């Protein structure tokens, strides 16, 4: 029946009736049957096949109460044209529904798409939105695909629901409904292709090429003639202009903020590397952020108009700073400051600053020490002293000692310097031990580690139980400092910056020394076949006559006696046969020890008796050799660093002796003034130069120049006794410690040692001396 | 003696200022107006210097800065949380 309808033109009868649905179907023959839904009713559409539509027409049941003209065609089908625009009270409820725009309706846009109807949200995917239903029904001309899609929709199922829902939905439009926030989802449907004819390429040589060619030509002809033929007719269609609806929407105003920022390469690097850190900083303390922030941040509690950015933002306003200072300092300054002052980083920073300041103050002195050019202060007026200076340089060729500076601080004032040693690794670090050797005052001893960069305050200060007698830095672990005390204990300190603690002490050891530890030495001991296994051992010599080798066992020190210094029964004196037993003690206190620079198992010991014993580590019972010359206690022995057979010894008998290893008699002896010589050291640079300190003065001897007198003499300041001496390794300076706790640095000048090799000079001297 | 007080007692030191990360001086030995001036100006200078150093190599950072002028020397030790500024006249 539908086909019949399609094929003939029907006359339309106008009958007044209520507004009902009409069905319109488009077909190629131009019959339009329109099917639209009215608001109130919904026909039961069973299917969208053409046949179905006709059935629908008959079944249109719901009638609107409105009285209007109705048109019927010949078959009594109602074909009343519906108004193009239908008000849709359900449109307001459209917010709750899901609109689905589909392609089909786009196709039939010329259709009366104005009747917008909306569905409740019950449909998951409804191909029909609004009143596109009308257009959907008009898709008989479309291919089967669409019908398939429609049939897939299960539409019959929904209908009863729809109907019911429709009725319930037409409720009063309340405020709440209007204010509801509705989610509207707009989605694209799948593309539906209506016509897809592939173009085919046929080779010219193919079999049916001619046929195709003729067909193509025919087609081209038709197209050309299309304008003239009756088959084609121009037709125009007017698109409907829908009524324009104005809609106003109000929303909360957006707060606008101006933000400016400089982007630098390091800023990006920071963000990439530590983004977590930035966040952590930001959240708890919004005042302390370090990355760019808007200038005007109204959320801040305190008035801080200055930007906190770490970028070089030129927007920071200096003028506002003045107002802020007063605020800031009163609010957050106190806790800031305390935290800051206690932090380790700040302390280090202060230390660096102090050194820089002192660098300025002591610039000339330190520069002289290090052989750097002394910076002339450009602002001080140049004094006219040039004339005198020229004279000075011409005449003054003899070596002099120039005083550079003195290490002293309030701790060390008044104490006597007992020993000094350089750090083996850091040549700027000097450890000085303070302690009186006479046991009248039992003050706790002190060790100060001075750095050359700061002559006014020591880097480390260690307080010991009793007076410090000797010090030595370890070679293999340069932070370990061994300290020998007057009460016989040996303590090894760790002087690293972070961990200044006592490492080991020998006070718990059973074998500890009972008398003052006069000297300590770290020496590389061990198999030196390959030169690799060099274990380091600490040797100590003490007043109880023992030379012990210490090792760290069970967190404490333990020692093994390497040598016991037995009192030497001087056979010469008692060659009459009377052996005088020494009732005081069988042991002689050793005062100094020095290890051979090349053979570390060989060492020399100086005793209180004035004897020097040569011993070996392998033989702990006997001395290898004994050197006798001194009458008084030997205070110091030093092997020559250049000539391995020679050594110097000094003693309280006012003399300094130069010995050669195999000779029982000293090769040379030196005396200058009648004072006990406390310390003697070879110069690390020149083989013929050595320095000696006696109580009254510092002497520098140059054997090349004179063997009778020292070449340079520096008298001690009045009332001060010089007690120890140390040569600086790479420069021409000597350090002298005195009884007032000062360590003075002198520079040797004009020490001309000649052009010849020093060692040869020394050896020649010795030869000439021994041959006498 | 605290390092801080020792620095103050060094020869030629005119003043010490500690400035926190926001440019607000939290401790100073100079008078108020000078402190404020130094803090503000030096803060900018250090930011610029630091930015320069880091632009060349982002892994690098500024550790110390000395500005020697005719009359004195300003030494600045910058850090993430603070600046330490010391003004010294070495020829005093």
XYZ file of C-alpha atoms in Angstrom, chain B:
92
model
C 84.466 33.097 71.116
C 81.890 32.660 68.478
C 83.058 33.023 64.945
C 80.540 35.748 64.521
C 81.949 37.874 67.287
C 85.467 37.127 66.186
C 84.731 38.447 62.751
C 83.400 41.590 64.239
C 86.597 42.076 66.135
C 88.851 41.609 63.162
C 90.902 44.448 61.940
C 89.071 46.837 59.705
C 85.665 45.211 59.776
C 83.040 47.888 59.544
C 79.935 45.805 59.738
C 78.272 42.470 59.337
C 74.808 41.966 57.943
C 72.906 38.721 57.761
C 70.027 38.820 55.312
C 67.444 36.099 54.935
C 66.264 34.682 51.672
C 63.671 37.366 51.159
C 66.100 40.195 51.446
C 65.171 41.185 54.939
C 68.124 41.814 57.212
C 67.859 39.734 60.319
C 71.034 40.683 62.083
C 73.264 43.629 61.629
C 75.937 45.658 63.299
C 75.401 48.767 61.241
C 72.769 51.421 61.616
C 69.348 50.901 60.204
C 69.450 52.996 57.109
C 72.783 51.618 55.923
C 71.642 48.111 56.646
C 68.536 48.507 54.611
C 70.439 50.044 51.789
C 73.091 47.384 51.710
C 70.604 44.565 52.008
C 68.441 45.731 49.195
C 71.167 46.641 46.783
C 73.351 43.681 47.430
C 70.436 41.325 47.156
C 69.858 42.473 43.624
C 73.497 42.290 42.769
C 73.858 38.792 44.047
C 70.779 37.661 42.214
C 72.197 38.984 39.023
C 75.575 37.459 39.623
C 74.099 34.136 40.524
C 71.898 34.188 37.492
C 74.913 34.892 35.339
C 76.929 32.057 36.769
C 74.094 29.630 36.446
C 73.136 30.649 32.983
C 76.542 29.672 31.787
C 76.343 26.319 33.494
C 73.208 25.410 35.412
C 75.051 22.981 37.584
C 77.326 25.671 38.843
C 76.448 28.048 41.606
C 77.778 31.196 43.156
C 79.690 30.609 46.361
C 81.447 33.818 47.235
C 81.644 37.340 45.985
C 84.026 40.158 46.773
C 83.600 43.686 45.649
C 86.694 45.752 46.153
C 86.171 49.451 46.025
C 88.287 52.440 46.811
C 87.248 52.776 50.356
C 86.478 49.280 51.449
C 85.745 45.744 50.442
C 82.366 44.089 50.549
C 82.427 40.326 50.931
C 79.267 38.426 50.291
C 78.658 34.761 50.993
C 75.343 33.860 49.381
C 73.364 30.794 50.097
C 69.936 29.433 49.467
C 68.549 30.617 52.756
C 70.610 33.637 53.610
C 73.321 36.089 52.682
C 76.221 37.024 54.822
C 77.636 40.447 54.043
C 80.799 41.792 55.619
C 82.243 45.205 54.942
C 85.907 45.582 55.678
C 88.374 48.328 55.272
C 91.628 46.458 55.117
C 93.893 49.381 55.370
C 92.498 50.519 58.663
